[in-house]
Coordinates of N, CA, C and O in Angstrom, one line a residue:
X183 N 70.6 90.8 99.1 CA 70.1 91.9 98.2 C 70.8 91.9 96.9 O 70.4 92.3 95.8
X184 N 71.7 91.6 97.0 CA 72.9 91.7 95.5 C 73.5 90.8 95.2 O 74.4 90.9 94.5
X185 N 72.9 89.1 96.0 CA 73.5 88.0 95.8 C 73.6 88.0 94.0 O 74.7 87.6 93.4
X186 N 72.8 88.5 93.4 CA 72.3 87.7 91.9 C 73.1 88.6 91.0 O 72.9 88.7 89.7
X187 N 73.8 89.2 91.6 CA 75.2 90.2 91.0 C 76.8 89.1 90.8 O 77.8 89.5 90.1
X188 N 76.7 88.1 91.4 CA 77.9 86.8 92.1 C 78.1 86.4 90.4 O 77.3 86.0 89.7
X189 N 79.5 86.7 90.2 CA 79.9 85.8 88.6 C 79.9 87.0 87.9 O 81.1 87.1 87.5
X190 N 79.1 88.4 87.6 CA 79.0 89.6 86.9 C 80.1 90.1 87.0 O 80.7 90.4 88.0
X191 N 80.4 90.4 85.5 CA 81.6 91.2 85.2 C 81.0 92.8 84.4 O 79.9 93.0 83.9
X192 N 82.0 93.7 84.6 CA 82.3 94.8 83.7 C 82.8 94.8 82.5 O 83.4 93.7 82.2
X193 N 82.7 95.7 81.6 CA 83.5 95.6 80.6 C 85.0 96.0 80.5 O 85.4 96.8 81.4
X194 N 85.7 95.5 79.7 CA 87.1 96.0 80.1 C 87.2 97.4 79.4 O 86.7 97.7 78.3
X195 N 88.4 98.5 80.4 CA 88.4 99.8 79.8 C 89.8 100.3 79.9 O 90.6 100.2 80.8
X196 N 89.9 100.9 78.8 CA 91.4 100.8 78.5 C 92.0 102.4 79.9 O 91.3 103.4 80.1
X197 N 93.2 102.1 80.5 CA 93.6 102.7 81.2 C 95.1 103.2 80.8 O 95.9 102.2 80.7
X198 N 95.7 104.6 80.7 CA 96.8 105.0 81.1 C 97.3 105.1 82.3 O 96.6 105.7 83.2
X199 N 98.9 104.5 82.4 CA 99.5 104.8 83.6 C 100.4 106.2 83.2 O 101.5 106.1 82.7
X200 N 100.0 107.3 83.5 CA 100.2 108.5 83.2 C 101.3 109.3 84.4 O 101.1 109.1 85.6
X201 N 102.4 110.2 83.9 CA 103.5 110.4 84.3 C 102.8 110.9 85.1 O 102.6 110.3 86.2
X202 N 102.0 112.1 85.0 CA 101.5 113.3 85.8 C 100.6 112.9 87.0 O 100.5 113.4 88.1
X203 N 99.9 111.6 86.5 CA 99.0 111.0 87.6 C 99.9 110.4 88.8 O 99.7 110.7 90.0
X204 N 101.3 109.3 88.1 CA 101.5 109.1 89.1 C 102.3 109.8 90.0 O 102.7 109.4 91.1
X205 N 102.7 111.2 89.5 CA 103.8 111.6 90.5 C 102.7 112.4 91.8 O 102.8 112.6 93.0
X206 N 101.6 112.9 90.6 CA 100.5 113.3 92.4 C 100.1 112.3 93.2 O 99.6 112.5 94.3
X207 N 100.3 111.1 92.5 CA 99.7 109.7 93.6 C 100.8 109.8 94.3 O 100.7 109.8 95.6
X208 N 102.0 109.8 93.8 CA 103.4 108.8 94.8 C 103.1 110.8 95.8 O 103.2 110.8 97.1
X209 N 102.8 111.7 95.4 CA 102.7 112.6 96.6 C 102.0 112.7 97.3 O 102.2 113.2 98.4
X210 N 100.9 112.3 97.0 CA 99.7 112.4 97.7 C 99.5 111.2 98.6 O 98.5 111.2 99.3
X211 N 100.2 110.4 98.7 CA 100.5 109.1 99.5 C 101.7 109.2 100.2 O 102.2 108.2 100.7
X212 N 102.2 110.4 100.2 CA 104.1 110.5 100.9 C 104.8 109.5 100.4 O 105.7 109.1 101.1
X213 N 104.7 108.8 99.1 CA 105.9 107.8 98.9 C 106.5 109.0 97.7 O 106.0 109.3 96.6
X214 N 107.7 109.4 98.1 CA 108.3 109.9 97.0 C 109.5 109.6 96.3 O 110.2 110.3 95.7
X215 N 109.5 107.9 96.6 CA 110.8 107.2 95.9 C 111.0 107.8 94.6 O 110.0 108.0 93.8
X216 N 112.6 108.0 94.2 CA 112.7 108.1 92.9 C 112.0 106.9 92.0 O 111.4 107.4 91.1
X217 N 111.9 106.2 92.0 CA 111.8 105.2 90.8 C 109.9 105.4 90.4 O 109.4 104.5 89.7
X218 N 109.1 106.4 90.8 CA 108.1 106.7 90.6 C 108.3 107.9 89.5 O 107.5 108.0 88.6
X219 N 109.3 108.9 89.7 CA 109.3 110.1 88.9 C 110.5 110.3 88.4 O 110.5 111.1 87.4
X220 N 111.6 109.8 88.9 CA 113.1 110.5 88.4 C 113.2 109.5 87.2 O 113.4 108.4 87.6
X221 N 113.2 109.8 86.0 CA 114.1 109.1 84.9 C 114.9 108.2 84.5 O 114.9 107.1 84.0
X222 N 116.0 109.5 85.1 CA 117.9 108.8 85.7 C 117.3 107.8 86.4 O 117.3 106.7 85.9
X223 N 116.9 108.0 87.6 CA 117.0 107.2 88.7 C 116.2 106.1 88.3 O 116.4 105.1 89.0
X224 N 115.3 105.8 87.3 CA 114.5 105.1 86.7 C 115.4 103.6 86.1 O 115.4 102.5 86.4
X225 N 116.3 104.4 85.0 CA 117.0 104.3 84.0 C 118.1 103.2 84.7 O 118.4 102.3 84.0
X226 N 118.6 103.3 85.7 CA 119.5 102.4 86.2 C 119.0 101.5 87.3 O 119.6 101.1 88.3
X227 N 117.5 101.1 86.8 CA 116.7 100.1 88.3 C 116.9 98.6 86.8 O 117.3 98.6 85.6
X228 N 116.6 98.2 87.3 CA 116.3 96.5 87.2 C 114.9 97.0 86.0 O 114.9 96.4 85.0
X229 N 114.3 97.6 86.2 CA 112.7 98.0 84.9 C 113.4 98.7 84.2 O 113.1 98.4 83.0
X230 N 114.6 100.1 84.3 CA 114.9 100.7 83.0 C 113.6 101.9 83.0 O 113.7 103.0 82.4
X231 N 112.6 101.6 83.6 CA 111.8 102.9 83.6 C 111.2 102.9 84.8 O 111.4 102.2 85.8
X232 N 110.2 104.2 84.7 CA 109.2 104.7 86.1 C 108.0 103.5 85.9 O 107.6 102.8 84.9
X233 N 107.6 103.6 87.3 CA 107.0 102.5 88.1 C 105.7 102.9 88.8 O 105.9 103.9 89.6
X234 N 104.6 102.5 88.8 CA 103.6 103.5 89.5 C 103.7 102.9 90.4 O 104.4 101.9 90.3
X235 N 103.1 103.3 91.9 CA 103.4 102.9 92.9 C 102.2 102.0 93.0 O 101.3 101.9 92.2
X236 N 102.5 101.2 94.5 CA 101.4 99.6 94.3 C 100.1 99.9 94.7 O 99.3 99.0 94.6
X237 N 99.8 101.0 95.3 CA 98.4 101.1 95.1 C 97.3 101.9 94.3 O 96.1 102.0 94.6
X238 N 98.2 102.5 93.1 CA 97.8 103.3 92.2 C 96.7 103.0 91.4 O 95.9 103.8 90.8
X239 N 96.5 101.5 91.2 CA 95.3 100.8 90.5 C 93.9 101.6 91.0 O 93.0 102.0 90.4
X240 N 94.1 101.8 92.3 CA 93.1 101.8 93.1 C 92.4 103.7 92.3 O 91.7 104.2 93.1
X241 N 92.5 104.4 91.1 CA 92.7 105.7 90.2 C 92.2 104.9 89.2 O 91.4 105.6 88.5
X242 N 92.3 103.6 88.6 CA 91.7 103.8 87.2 C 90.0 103.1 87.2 O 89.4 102.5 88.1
X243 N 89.6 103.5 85.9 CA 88.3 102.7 85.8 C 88.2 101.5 85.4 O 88.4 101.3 84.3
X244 N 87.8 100.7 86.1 CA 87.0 99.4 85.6 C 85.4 99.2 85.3 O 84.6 98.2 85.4
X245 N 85.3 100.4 84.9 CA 83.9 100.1 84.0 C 82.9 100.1 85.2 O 83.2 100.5 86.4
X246 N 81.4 99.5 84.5 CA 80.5 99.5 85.2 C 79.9 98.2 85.2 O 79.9 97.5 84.1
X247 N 79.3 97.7 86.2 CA 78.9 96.5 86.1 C 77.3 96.8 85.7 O 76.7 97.7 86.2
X248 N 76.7 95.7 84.6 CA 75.4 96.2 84.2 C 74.4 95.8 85.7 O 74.5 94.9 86.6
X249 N 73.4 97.0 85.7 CA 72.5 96.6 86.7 C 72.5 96.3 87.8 O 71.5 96.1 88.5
X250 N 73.8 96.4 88.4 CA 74.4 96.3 89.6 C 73.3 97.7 90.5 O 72.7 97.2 91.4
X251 N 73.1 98.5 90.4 CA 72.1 99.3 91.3 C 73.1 99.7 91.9 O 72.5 100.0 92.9
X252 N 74.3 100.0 92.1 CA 74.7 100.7 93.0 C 74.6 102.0 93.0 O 74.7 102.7 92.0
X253 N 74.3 102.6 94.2 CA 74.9 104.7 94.3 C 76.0 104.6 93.7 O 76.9 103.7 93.5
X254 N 76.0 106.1 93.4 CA 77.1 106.4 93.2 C 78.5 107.3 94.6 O 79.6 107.6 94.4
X255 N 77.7 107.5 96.0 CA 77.7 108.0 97.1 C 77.3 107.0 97.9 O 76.6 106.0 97.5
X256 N 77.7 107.1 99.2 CA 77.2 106.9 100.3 C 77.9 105.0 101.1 O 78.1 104.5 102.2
X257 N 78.0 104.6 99.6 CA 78.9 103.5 99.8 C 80.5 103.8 100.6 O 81.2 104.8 100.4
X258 N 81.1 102.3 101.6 CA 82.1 102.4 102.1 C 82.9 101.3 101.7 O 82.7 100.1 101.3
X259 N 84.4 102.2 102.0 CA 85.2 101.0 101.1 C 86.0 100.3 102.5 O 86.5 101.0 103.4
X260 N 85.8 98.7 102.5 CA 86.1 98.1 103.2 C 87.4 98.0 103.7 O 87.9 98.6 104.7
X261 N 88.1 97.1 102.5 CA 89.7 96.9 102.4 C 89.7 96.6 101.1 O 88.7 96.4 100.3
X262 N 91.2 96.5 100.9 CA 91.2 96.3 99.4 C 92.8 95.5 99.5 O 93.6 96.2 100.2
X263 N 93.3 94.6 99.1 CA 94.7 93.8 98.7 C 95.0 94.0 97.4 O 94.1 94.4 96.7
X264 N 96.3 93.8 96.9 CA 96.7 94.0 95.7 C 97.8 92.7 95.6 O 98.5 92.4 96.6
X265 N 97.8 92.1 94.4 CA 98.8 91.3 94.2 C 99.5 91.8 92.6 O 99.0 92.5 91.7
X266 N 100.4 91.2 92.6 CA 101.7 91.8 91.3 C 102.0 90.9 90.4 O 102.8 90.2 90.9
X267 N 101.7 90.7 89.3 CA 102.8 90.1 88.4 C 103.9 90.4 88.2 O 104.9 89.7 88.2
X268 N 103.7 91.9 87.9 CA 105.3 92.6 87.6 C 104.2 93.8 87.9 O 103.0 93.9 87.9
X269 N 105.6 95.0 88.0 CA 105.0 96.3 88.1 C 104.4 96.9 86.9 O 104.6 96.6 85.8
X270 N 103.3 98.3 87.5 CA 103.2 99.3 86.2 C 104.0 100.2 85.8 O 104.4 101.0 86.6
X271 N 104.2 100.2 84.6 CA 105.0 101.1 84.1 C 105.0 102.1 83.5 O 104.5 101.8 82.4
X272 N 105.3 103.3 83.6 CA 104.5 104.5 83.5 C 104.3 104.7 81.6 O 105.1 104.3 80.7
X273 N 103.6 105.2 81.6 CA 103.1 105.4 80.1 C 102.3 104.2 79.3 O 101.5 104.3 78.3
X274 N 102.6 103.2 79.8 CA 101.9 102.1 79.2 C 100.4 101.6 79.3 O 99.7 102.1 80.2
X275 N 99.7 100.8 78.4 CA 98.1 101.4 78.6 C 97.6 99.9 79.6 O 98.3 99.0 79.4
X276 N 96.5 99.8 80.4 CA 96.3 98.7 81.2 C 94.3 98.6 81.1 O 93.3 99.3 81.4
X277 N 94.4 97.5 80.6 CA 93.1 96.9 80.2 C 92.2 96.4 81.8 O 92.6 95.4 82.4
X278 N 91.1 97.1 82.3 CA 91.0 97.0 83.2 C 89.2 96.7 83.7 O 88.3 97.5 83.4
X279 N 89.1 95.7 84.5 CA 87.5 95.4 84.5 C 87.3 94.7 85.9 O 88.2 94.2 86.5
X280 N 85.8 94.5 86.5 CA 86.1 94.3 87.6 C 84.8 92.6 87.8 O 84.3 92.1 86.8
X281 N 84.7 92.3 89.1 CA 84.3 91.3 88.8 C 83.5 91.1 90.4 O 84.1 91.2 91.5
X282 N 82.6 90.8 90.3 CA 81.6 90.4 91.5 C 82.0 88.9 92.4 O 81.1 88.0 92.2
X283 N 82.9 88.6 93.0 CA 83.2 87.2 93.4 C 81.8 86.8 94.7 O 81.2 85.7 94.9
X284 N 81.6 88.1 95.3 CA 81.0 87.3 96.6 C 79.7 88.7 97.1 O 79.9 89.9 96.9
X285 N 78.4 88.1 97.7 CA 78.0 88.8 98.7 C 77.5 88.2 99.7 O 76.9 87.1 99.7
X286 N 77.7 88.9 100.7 CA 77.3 88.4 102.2 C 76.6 89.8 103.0 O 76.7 90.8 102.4
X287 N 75.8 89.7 104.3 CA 75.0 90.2 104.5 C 75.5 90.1 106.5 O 75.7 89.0 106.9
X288 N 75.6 91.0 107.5 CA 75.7 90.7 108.8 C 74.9 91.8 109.2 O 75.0 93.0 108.8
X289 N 74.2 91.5 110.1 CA 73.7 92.5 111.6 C 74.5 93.1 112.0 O 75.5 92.6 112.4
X290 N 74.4 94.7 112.0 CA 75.1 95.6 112.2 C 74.4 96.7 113.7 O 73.3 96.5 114.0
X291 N 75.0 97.5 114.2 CA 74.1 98.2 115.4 C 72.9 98.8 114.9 O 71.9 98.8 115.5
X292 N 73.0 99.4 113.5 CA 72.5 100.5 112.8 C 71.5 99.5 111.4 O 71.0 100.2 110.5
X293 N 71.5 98.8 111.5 CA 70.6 97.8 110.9 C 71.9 96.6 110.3 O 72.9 96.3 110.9
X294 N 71.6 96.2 109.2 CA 71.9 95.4 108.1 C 72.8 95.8 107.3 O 72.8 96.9 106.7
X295 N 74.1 94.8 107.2 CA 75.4 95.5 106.5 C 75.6 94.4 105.4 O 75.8 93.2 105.6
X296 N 75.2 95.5 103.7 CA 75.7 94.4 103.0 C 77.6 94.3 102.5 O 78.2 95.3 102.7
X297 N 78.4 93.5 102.0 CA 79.7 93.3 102.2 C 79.5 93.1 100.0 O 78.8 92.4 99.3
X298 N 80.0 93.4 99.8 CA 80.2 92.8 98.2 C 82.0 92.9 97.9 O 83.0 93.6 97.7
X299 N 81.7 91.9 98.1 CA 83.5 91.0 97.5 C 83.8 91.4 95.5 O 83.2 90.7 94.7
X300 N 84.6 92.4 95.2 CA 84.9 92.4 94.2 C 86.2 92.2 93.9 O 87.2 92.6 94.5
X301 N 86.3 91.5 92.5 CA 87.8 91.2 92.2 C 88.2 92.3 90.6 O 87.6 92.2 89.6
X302 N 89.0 92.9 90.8 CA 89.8 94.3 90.0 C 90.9 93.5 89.5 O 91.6 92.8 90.2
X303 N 91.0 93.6 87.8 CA 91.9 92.9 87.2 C 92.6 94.1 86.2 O 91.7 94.6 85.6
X304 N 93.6 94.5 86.0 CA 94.4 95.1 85.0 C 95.4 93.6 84.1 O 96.0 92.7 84.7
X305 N 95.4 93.8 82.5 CA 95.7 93.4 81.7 C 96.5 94.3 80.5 O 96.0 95.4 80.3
X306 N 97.4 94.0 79.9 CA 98.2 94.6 79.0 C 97.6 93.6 78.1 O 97.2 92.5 78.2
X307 N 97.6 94.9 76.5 CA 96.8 94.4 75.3 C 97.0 92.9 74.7 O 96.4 92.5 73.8
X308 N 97.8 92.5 75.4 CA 98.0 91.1 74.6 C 96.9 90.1 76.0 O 96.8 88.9 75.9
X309 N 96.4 90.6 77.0 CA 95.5 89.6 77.7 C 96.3 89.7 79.0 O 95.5 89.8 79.9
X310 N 97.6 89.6 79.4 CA 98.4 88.9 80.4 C 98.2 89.7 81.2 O 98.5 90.9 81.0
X311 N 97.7 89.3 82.3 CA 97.9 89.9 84.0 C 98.7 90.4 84.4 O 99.7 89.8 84.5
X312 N 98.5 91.8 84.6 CA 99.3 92.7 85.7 C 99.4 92.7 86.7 O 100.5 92.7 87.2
X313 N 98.4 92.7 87.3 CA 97.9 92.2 89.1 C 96.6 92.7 88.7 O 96.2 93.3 87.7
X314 N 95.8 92.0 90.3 CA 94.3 92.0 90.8 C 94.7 92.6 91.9 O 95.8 92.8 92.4
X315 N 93.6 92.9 92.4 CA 93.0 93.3 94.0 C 92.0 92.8 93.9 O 91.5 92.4 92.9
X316 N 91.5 92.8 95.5 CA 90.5 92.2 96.0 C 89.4 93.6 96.7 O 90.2 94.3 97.3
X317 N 88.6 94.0 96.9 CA 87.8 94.9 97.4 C 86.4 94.8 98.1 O 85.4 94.2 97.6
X318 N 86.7 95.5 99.4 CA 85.2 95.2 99.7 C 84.5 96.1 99.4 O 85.0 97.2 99.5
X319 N 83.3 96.1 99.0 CA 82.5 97.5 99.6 C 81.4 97.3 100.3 O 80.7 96.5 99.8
X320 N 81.1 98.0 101.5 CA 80.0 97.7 102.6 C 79.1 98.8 101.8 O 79.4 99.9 101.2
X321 N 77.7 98.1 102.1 CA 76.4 99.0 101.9 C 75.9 99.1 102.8 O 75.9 98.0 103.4
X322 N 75.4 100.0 103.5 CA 75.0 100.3 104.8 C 73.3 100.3 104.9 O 72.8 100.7 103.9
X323 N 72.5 99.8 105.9 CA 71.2 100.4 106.2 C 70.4 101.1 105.6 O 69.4 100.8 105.0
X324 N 71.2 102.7 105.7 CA 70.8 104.0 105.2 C 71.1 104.0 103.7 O 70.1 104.4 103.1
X325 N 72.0 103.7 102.9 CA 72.0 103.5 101.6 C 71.2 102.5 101.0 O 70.9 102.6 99.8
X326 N 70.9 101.4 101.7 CA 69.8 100.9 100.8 C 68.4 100.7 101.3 O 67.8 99.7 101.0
X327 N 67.7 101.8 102.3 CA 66.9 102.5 102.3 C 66.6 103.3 101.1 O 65.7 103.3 100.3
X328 N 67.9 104.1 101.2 CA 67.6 105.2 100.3 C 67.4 104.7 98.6 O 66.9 105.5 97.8
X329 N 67.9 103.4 98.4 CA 67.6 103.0 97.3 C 66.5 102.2 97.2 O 66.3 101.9 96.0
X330 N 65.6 101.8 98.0 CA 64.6 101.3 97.8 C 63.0 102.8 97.6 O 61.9 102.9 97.1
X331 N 64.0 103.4 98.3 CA 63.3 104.9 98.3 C 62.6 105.4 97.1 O 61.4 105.7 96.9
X332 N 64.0 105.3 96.3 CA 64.2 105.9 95.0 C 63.8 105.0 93.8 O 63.5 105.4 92.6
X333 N 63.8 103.6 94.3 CA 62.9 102.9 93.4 C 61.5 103.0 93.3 O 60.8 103.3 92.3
X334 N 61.2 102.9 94.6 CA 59.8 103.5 94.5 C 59.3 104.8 94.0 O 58.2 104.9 93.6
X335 N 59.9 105.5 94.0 CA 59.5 106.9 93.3 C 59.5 107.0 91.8 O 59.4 107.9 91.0
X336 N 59.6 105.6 91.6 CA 60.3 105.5 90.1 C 59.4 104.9 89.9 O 59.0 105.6 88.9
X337 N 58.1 103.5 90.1 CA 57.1 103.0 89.7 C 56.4 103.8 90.4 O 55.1 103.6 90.2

């Protein structure tokens, strides 16, 4: 159903790593290492400053991919990996967009499970890689019922 999405990118969108954001992430995730919010404690690490924590990417936007059909609901998120060049560092801005590597399709109890393999890239303004992740998102049966639903109500 979304094979012809495979290669499609988003546009890139500029992202802040923002003090205030990360200190409710490092809380809202129970990591409350200093080197996420203390300064001081910042100030004498190996970076010299605060650091978002490694799954924070998972908060900014990477745009929208054109024509992709997706909901904006009802979709499920599979897993997701992250890999590092170096850390984020708080205040700095992160150029960010996403990318369609794969779709696959398996028999599920409840009908038909689609799987879309996306790859999440952040970049600092000169181009250079910060880290990627990998992400799935499952579409379920019932969600693309309901989107063929809604297409038809539309012709």
């Amino acid at each position: 159903m979304y094979k012809h999405l495979i290669g499609k990118s988003s546009e890139k969108v500029l992202n802040l790593v923002e003090r205030g954001a990360v200190k409710k992430f490092a809380e809202a995730i129970g990591d409350p290492h200093p080197i996420y919010i203390d300064r001081e404690f910042a100030s004498n690490t190996k970076y010299k400053t605060n650091i978002a924590p490694p799954t924070f990417p998972i908060t900014f936007d990477y745009g929208r991919i054109q024509d992709s059909g997706l909901p904006k609901a009802g979709l499920i998120h599979g897993e997701q990996e992250f890999e590092y060049v170096r850390p984020l560092f708080v205040g700095e801005e992160v150029y960010c967009y996403s990318k369609v590597t794969d779709y696959y399709e398996k028999q599920g109890s409840n009908g038909s499970l689609g799987f879309m393999v996306r790859k999440n890239s952040g970049e600092d303004k000169e181009g250079n890689e910060i880290f990627s992740s990998k992400s799935i998102i499952i579409i379920t049966e019932t969600v693309r019922k309901g989107m063929k639903h809604a297409e038809n109500l539309r012709t």
